[in-house]
Short mmCIF file of C-alpha atoms in Angstrom, two decimals:
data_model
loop_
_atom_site.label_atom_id
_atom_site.label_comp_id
_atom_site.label_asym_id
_atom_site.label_seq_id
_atom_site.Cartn_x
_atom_site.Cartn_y
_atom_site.Cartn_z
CA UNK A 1 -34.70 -29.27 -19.06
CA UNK A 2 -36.13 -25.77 -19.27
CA UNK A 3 -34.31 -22.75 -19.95
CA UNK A 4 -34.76 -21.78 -15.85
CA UNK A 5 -34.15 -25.05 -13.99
CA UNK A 6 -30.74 -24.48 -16.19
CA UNK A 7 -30.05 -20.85 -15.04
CA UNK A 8 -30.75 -22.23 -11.80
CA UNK A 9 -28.30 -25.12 -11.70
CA UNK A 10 -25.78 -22.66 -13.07
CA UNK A 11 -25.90 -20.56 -10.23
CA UNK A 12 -26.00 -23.40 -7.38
CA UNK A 13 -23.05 -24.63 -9.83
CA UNK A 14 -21.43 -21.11 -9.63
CA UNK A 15 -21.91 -20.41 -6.12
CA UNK A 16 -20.73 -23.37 -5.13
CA UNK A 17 -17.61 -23.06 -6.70
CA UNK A 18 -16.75 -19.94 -5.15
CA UNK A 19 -17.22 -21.36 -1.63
CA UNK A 20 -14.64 -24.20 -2.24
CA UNK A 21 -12.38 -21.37 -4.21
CA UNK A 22 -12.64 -19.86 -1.42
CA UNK A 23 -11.78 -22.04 1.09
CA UNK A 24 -9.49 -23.86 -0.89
CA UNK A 25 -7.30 -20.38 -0.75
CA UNK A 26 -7.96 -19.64 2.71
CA UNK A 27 -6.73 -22.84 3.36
CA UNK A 28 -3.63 -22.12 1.22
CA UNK A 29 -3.45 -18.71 3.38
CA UNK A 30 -3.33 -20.11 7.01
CA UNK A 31 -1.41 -23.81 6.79
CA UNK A 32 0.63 -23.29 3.28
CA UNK A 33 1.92 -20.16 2.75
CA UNK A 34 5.91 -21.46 2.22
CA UNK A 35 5.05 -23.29 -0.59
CA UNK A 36 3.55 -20.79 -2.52
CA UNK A 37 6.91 -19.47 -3.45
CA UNK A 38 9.47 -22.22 -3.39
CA UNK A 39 11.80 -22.77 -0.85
CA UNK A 40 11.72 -20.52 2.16
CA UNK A 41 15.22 -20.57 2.98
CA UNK A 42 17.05 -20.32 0.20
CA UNK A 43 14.79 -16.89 -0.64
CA UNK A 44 15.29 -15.36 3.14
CA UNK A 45 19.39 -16.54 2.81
CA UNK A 46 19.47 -14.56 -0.97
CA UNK A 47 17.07 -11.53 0.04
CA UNK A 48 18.76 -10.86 3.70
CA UNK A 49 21.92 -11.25 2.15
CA UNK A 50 21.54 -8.78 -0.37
CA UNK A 51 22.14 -5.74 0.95
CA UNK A 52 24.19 -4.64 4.09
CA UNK A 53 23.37 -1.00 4.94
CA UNK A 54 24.51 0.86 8.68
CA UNK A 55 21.76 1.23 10.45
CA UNK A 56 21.39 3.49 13.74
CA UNK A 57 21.70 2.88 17.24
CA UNK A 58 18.41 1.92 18.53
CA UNK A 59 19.71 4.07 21.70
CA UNK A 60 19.01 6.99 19.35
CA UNK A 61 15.60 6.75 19.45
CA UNK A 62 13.40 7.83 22.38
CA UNK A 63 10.84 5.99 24.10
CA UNK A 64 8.00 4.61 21.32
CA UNK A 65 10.00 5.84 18.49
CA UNK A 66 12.79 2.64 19.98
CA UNK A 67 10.01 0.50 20.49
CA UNK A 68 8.85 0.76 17.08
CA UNK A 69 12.26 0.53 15.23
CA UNK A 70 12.61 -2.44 16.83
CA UNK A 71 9.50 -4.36 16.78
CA UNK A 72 10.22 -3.62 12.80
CA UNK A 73 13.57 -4.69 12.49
CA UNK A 74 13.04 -7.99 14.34
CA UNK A 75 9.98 -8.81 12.17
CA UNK A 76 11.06 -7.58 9.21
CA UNK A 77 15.03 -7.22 9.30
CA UNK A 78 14.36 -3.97 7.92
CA UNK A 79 16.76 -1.46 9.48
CA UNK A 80 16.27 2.25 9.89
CA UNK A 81 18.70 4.53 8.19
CA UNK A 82 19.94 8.22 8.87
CA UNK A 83 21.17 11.10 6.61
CA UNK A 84 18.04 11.22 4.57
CA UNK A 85 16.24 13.51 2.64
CA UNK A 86 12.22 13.31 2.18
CA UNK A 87 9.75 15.68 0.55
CA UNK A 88 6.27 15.46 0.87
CA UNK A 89 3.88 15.31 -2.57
CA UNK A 90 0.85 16.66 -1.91
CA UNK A 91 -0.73 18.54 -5.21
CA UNK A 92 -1.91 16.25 -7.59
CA UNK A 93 -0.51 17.94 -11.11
CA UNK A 94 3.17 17.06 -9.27
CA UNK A 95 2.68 13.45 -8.45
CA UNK A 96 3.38 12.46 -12.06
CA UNK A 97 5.29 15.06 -13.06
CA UNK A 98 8.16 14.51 -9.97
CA UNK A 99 8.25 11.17 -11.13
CA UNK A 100 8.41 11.99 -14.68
CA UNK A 101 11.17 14.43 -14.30
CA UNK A 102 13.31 11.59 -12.13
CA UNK A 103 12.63 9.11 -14.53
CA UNK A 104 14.09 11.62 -17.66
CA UNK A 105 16.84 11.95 -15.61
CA UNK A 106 17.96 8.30 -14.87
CA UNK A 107 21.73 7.34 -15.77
CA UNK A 108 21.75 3.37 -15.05
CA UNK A 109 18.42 2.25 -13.93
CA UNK A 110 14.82 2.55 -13.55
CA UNK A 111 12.80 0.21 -11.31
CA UNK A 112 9.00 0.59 -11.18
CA UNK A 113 6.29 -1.45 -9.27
CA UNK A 114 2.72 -0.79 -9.34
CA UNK A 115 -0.76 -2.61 -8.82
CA UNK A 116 -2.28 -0.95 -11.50
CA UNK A 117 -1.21 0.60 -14.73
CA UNK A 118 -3.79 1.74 -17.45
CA UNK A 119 -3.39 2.69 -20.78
CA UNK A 120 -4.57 6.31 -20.67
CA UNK A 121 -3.13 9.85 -20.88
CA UNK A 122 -0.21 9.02 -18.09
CA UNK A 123 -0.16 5.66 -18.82
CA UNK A 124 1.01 6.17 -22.74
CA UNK A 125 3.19 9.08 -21.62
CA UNK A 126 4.83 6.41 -19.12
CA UNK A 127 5.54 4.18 -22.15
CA UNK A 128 6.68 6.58 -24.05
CA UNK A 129 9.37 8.10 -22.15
CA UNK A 130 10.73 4.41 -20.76
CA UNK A 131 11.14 3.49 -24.06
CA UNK A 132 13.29 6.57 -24.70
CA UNK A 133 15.19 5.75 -21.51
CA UNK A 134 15.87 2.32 -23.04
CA UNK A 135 17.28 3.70 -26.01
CA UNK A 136 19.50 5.62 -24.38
CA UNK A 137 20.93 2.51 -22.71
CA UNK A 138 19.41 2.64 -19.66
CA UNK A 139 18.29 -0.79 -17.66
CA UNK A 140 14.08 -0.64 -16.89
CA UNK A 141 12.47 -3.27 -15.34
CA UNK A 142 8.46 -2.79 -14.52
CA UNK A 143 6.14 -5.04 -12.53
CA UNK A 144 2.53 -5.26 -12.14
CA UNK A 145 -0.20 -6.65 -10.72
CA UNK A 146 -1.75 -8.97 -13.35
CA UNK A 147 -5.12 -8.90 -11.20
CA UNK A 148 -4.66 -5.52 -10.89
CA UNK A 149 -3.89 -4.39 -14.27
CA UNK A 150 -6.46 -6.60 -15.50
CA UNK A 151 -7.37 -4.01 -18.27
CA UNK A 152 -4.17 -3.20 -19.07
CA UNK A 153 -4.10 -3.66 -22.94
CA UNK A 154 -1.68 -6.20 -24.72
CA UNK A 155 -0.52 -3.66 -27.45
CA UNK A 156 0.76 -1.63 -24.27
CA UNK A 157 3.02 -4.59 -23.18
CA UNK A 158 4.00 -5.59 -26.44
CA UNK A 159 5.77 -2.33 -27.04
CA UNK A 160 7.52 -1.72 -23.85
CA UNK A 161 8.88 -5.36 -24.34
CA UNK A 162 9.94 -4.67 -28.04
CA UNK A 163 11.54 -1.82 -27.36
CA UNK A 164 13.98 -3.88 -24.35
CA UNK A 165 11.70 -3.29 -21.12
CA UNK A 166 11.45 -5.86 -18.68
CA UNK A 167 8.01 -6.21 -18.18
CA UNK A 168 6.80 -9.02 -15.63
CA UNK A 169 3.15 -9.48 -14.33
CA UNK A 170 3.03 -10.69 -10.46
CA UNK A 171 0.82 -13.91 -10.07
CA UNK A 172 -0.93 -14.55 -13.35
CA UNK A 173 -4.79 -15.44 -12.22
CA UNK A 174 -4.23 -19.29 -14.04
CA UNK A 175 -1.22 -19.72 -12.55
CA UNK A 176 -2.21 -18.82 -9.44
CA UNK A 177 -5.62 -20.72 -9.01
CA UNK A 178 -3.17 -24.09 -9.40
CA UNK A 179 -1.51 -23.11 -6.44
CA UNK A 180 -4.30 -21.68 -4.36
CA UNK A 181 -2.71 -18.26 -4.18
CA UNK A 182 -5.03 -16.19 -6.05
CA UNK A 183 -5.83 -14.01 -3.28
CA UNK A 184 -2.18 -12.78 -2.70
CA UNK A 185 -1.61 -9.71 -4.95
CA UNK A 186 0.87 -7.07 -5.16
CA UNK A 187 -0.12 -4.02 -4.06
CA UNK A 188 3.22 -1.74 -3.83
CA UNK A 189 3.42 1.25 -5.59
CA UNK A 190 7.44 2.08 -5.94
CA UNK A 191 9.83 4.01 -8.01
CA UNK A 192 13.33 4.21 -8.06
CA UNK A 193 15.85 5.80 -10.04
CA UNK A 194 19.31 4.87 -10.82
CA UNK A 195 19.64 3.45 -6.79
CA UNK A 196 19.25 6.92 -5.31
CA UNK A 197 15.84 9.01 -5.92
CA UNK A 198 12.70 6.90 -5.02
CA UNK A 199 8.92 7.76 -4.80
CA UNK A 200 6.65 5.78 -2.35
CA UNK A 201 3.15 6.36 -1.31
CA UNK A 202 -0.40 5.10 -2.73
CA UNK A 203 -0.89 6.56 -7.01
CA UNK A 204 -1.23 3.96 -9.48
CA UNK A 205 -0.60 4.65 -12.94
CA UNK A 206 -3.80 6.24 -14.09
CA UNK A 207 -5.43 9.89 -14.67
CA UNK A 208 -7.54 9.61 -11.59
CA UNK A 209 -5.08 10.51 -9.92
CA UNK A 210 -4.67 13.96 -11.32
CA UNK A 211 -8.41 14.77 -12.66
CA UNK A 212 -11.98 13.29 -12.34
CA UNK A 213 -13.12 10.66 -15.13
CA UNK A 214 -16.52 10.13 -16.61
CA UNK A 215 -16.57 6.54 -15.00
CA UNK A 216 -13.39 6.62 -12.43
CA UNK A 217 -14.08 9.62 -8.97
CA UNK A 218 -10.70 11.57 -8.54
CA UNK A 219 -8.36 10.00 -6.11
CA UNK A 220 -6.25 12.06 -3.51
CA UNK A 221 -2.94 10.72 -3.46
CA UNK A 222 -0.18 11.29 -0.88
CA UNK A 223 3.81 10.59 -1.98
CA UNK A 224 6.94 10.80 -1.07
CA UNK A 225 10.57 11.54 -2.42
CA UNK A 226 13.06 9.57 -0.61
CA UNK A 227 17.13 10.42 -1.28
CA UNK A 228 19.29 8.78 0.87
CA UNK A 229 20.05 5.27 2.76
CA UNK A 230 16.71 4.55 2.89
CA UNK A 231 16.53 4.04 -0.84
CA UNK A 232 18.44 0.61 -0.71
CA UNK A 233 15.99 -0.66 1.23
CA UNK A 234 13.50 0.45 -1.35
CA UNK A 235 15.54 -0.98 -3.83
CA UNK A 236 15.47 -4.45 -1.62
CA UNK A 237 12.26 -4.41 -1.58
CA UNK A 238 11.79 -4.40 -5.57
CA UNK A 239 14.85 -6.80 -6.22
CA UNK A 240 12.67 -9.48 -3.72
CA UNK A 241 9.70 -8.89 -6.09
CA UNK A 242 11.69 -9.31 -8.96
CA UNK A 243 13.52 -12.24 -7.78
CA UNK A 244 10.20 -14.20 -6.64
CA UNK A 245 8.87 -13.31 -10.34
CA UNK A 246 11.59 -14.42 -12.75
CA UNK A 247 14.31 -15.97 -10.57
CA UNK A 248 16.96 -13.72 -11.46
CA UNK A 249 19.28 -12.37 -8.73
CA UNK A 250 20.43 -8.52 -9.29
CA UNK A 251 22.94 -7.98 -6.63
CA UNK A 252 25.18 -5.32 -8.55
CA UNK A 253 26.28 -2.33 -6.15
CA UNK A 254 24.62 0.20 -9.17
CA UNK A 255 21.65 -0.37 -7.72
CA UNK A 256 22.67 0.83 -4.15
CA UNK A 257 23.31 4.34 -2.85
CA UNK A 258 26.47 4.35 -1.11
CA UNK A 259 27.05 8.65 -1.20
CA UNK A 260 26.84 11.28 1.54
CA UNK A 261 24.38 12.22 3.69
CA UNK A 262 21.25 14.28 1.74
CA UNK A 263 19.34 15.27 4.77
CA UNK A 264 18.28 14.76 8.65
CA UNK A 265 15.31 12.28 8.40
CA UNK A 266 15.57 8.95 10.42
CA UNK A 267 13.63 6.52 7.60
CA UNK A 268 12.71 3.01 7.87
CA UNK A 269 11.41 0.71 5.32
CA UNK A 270 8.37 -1.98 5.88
CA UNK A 271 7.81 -4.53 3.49
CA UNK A 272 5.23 -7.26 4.32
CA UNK A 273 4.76 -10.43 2.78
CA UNK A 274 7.45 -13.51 1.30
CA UNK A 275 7.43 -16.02 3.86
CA UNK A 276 7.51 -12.68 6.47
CA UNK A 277 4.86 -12.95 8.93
CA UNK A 278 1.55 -11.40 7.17
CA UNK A 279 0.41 -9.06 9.73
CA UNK A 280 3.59 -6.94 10.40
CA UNK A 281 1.89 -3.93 8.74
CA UNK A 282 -1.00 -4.73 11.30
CA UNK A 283 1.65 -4.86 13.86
CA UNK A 284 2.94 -1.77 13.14
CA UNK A 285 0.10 0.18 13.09
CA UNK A 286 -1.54 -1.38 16.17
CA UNK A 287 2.38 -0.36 17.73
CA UNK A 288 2.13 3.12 16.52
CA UNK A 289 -1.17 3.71 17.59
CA UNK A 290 -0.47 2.23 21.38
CA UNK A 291 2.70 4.55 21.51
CA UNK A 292 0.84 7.73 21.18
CA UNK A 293 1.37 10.29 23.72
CA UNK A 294 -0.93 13.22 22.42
CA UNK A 295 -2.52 13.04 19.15
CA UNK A 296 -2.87 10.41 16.26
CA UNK A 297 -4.26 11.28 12.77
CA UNK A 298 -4.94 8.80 10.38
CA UNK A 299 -6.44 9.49 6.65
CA UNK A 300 -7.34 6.12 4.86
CA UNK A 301 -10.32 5.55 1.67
CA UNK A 302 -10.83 2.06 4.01
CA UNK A 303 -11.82 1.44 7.67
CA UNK A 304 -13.11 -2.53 7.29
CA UNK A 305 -10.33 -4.04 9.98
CA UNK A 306 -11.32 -6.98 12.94
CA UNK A 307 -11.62 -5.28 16.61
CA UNK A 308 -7.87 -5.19 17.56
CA UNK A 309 -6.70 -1.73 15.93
CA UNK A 310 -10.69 -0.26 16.42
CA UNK A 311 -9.93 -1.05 19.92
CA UNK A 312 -6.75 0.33 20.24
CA UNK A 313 -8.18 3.16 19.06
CA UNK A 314 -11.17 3.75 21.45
CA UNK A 315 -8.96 2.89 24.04
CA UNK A 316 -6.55 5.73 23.04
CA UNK A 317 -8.66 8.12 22.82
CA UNK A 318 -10.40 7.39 26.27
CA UNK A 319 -7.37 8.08 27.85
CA UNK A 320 -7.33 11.71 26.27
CA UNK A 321 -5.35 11.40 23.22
CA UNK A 322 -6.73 13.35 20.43
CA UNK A 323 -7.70 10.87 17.50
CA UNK A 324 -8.69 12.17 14.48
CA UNK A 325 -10.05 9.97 11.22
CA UNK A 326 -10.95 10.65 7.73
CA UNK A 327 -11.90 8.37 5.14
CA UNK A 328 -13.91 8.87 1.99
CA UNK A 329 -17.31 9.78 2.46
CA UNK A 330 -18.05 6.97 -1.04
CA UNK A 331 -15.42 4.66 -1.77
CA UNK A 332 -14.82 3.07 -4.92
CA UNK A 333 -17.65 -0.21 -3.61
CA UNK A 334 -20.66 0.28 -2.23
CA UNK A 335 -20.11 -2.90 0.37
CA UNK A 336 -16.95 -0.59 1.40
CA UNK A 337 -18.89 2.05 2.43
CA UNK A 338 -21.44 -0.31 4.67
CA UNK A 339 -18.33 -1.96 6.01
CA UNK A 340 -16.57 1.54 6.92
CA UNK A 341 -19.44 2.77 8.68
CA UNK A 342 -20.01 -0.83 10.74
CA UNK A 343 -16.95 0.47 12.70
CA UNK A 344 -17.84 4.41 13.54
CA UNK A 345 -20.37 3.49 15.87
CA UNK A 346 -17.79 2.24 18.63
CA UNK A 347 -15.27 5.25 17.68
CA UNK A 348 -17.96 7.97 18.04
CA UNK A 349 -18.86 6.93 21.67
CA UNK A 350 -15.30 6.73 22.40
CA UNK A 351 -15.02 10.39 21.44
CA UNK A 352 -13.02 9.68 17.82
CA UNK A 353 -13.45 12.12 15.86
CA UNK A 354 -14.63 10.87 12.16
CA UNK A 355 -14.37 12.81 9.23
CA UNK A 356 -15.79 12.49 5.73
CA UNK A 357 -13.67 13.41 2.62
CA UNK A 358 -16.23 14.61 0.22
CA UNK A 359 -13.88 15.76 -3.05
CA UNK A 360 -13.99 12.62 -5.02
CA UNK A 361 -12.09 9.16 -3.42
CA UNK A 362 -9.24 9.48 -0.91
CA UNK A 363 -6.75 7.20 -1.72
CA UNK A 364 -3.75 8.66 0.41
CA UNK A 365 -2.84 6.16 3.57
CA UNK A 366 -1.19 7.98 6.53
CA UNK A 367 -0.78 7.82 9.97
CA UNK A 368 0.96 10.60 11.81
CA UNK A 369 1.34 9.84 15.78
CA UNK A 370 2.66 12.73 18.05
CA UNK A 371 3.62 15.32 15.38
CA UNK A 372 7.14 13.05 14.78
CA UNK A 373 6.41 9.93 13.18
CA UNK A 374 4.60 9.70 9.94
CA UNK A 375 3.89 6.44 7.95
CA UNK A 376 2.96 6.51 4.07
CA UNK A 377 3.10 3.63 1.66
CA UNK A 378 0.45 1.42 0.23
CA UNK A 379 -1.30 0.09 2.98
CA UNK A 380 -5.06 0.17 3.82
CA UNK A 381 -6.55 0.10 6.98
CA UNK A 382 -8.59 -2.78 6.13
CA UNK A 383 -7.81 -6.34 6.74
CA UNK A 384 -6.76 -7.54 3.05
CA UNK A 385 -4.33 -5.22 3.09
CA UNK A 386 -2.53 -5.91 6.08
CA UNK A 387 -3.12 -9.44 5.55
CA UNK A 388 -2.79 -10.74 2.30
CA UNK A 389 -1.33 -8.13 -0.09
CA UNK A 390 1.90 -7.49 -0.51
CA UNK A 391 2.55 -4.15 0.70
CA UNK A 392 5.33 -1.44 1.47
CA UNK A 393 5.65 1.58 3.82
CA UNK A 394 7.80 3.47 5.46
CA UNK A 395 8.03 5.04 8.57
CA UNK A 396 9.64 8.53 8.99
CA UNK A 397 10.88 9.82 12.49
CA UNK A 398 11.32 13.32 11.46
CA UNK A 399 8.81 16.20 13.21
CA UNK A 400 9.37 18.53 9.97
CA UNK A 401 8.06 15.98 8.14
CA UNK A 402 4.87 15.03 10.27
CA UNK A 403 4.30 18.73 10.40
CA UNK A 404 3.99 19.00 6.81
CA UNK A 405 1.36 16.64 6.26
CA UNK A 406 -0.16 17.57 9.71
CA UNK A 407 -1.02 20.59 7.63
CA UNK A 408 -2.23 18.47 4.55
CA UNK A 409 -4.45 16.01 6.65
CA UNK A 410 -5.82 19.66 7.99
CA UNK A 411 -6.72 21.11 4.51
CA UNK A 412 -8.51 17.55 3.98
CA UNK A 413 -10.44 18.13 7.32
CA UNK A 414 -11.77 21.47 5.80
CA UNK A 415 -12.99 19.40 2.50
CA UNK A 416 -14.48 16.75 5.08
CA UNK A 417 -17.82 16.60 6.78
CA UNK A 418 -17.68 15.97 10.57
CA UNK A 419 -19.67 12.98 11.44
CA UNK A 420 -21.14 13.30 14.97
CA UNK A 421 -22.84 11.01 17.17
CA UNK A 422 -25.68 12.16 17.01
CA UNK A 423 -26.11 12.17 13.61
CA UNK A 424 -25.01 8.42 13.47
CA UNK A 425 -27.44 7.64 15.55
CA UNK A 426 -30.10 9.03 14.22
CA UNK A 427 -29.47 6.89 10.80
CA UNK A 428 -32.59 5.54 9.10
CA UNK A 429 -33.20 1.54 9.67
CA UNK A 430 -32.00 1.06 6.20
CA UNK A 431 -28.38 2.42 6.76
CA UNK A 432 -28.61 0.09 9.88
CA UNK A 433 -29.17 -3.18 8.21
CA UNK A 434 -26.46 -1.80 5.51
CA UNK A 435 -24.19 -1.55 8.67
CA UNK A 436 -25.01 -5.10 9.62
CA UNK A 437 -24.10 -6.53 6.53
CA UNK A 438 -20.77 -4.51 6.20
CA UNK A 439 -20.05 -5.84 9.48
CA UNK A 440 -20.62 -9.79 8.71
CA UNK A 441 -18.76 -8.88 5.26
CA UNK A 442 -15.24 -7.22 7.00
CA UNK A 443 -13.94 -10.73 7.17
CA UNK A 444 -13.68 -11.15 3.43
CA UNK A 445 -12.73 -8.21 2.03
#
């Protein structure tokens, strides 16, 4: 056999074992998702049981803002709590440093949960100070994404574990081709302190989050600092992860916040994935959107979803709400960017206005309907994320807050190019035929 009638069986070999891994887990995805993680049941009975935190009178809420508490709560028996505190990160030298500062601070516990950490400058400084937290007697516990922290170097996790951190990868890639569930992966990005000060939003562990790298663009992160009721159900959240990991059940009342009120902020928690229904992130989003009175703004690196939220969409603003949308003018794959413009045609005729974030990759996910409720977590507006990954945001009913990054989503505008119809239109026949291909490609990624 010659040297190319052998390359060439190795790719029909290759291909053709990505088709059946691929249908093999799609497979796993639509008719066998319970089995992936033991028995159903007994995880919903140990994970709703876990924590019992007041909640508010649904009455409370007016109009959409009811609609959408509830269409949460019965999806996700996720509750919305009162009496909290949230601040808006915005600047990228505080992300870390916010965290940093919490995590020096921590008395009991320190829970962290993040697709990707990397051994770099605020990677090692991570280690270093957890490690000092151990030693001082405090409980850490870290997961990761093992897909996602692919890179992430062995000497790294050997030291955090010899030093007493619990250190657990999510879904090891061998593992998880045996059971067909390699394309779940854990995408939350979560960190809470001692059961009362947590950070949510979209920053891995990683420098490009705070500078530009000679092979990584900068990525524009947007966080928040939660203090209050709506912690526990952070805390939930992590405790499920850690539970479905290792099988240990933490149900200790350290790890709740059961102290006064901190602040005015109505907060609710959504988690998606676990035997939950897959889509409830979808759900809420395509709720949120619908429930818009005046204006929507929504800042996202990825636009590749199906037709039902690009619809919802064009639909809202043809009946004269002002929609505003900015994504990254290059995302971190080129197939992205062909698959994010596939959908601008439809939005620009509808009268959406698109904007392109030109200052390196823009990581932050938010959407801000009506100046009073904000959402910020992990989630993409593309369809893995809403989907398959395991994601968490939360919602915030609080006008201060959705005035605040109102104003940030404003600055990015000004760092954004305005993409008009015209100008789409006028694209070459080669940026077409990209646009095709992103279009027939938004189904698998």
């Amino acid at each position: 056999m010659t040297k190319s009638i052998f390359v060439a069986y190795l790719f029909k070999g290759l291909a053709l074992f990505l088709i059946l891994f691929f249908i093999f887990n799609t497979y796993n995805i639509i008719t066998n998702k319970d089995r992936l993680w033991g028995n159903s049941q007994e995880s919903r009975e140990y994970l709703d049981q876990l924590i019992k935190v007041s909640g508010i009178d649904l009455e409370e809420f007016e109009g959409g803002k009811k609609g959408v508490s509830k269409l949460i709560q019965k999806r996700a028996n996720f509750y919305p709590t009162y009496g909290n505190k949230v601040t808006l990160i915005e600047e990228e030298e505080n992300v870390f440093d916010d965290i940093f500062e919490a995590i020096s601070n921590a008395k009991d516990s320190i829970h962290l949960e993040f697709y990707i950490i990397r051994d770099d400058r605020i990677g090692k400084r991570l280690k270093s100070l957890l490690i000092d937290k151990v030693n001082e007697g405090v409980e850490v516990r870290v997961i990761y994404d093992s897909l996602g922290s692919h890179n992430l170097k062995s000497e790294y996790k050997k030291k955090l574990k010899a030093a007493g951190v619990q250190l657990k990868a999510f879904n090891p890639p061998l593992k998880a081709l045996l059971k067909g569930s390699l394309n779940y992966r854990n995408h939350r990005k979560l960190v809470i302190v001692d059961g009362e000060t947590a950070f949510i939003g979209d920053a891995n562990i990683g420098d490009e989050f705070v500078e530009s790298l000679e092979n990584i663009p900068f990525k524009k992160s947007l966080q928040l600092k939660i203090e209050g009721l709506a912690v526990n159900w952070m805390q939930k959240v992590f405790l499920m992860d850690w539970y479905f990991i290792t099988g240990e059940k933490l149900d200790d009342k350290k790890y709740f916040y059961s102290g006064e009120e901190l602040g005015e902020a109505k907060v609710q928690i959504v988690p998606s994935g676990y035997q939950r229904d897959g889509n409830i992130m979808n759900e809420t989003y395509f709720s949120l959107i619908n429930e818009a009175q005046e204006r929507i703004y929504i800042t996202t690196p990825y636009l590749i979803l199906k037709d039902g939220i690009i619809q919802s969409l064009r639909l809202a603003s043809l009946r004269g709400i002002e929609v505003n949308l900015i994504v990254s003018k290059n995302t971190d794959l080129f197939l992205f960017d062909w698959s994010n413009r596939s959908n601008f045609g439809p939005l620009l005729e509808a009268g959406v206005d698109i904007y392109k974030y030109e200052n390196g990759l823009l990581h932050a996910k938010a959407l801000v309907i009506d100046d009073s409720i904000s959402s910020i977590g992990s989630t993409n507006f593309n369809s893995r994320s809403q989907f398959l990954d395991y994601e968490v945001n939360v919602i915030v009913f609080d006008k201060d807050l959705s005035k605040h990054i109102d104003e940030f989503l404003e600055e990015l505008k000004e760092k954004s190019s305005k993409l008009t119809l015209e100008e789409y239109k006028s694209s070459s026949v080669l940026v077409k035929i990209k646009e095709k291909i992103g279009r027939i490609i938004i189904p698998l990624i």
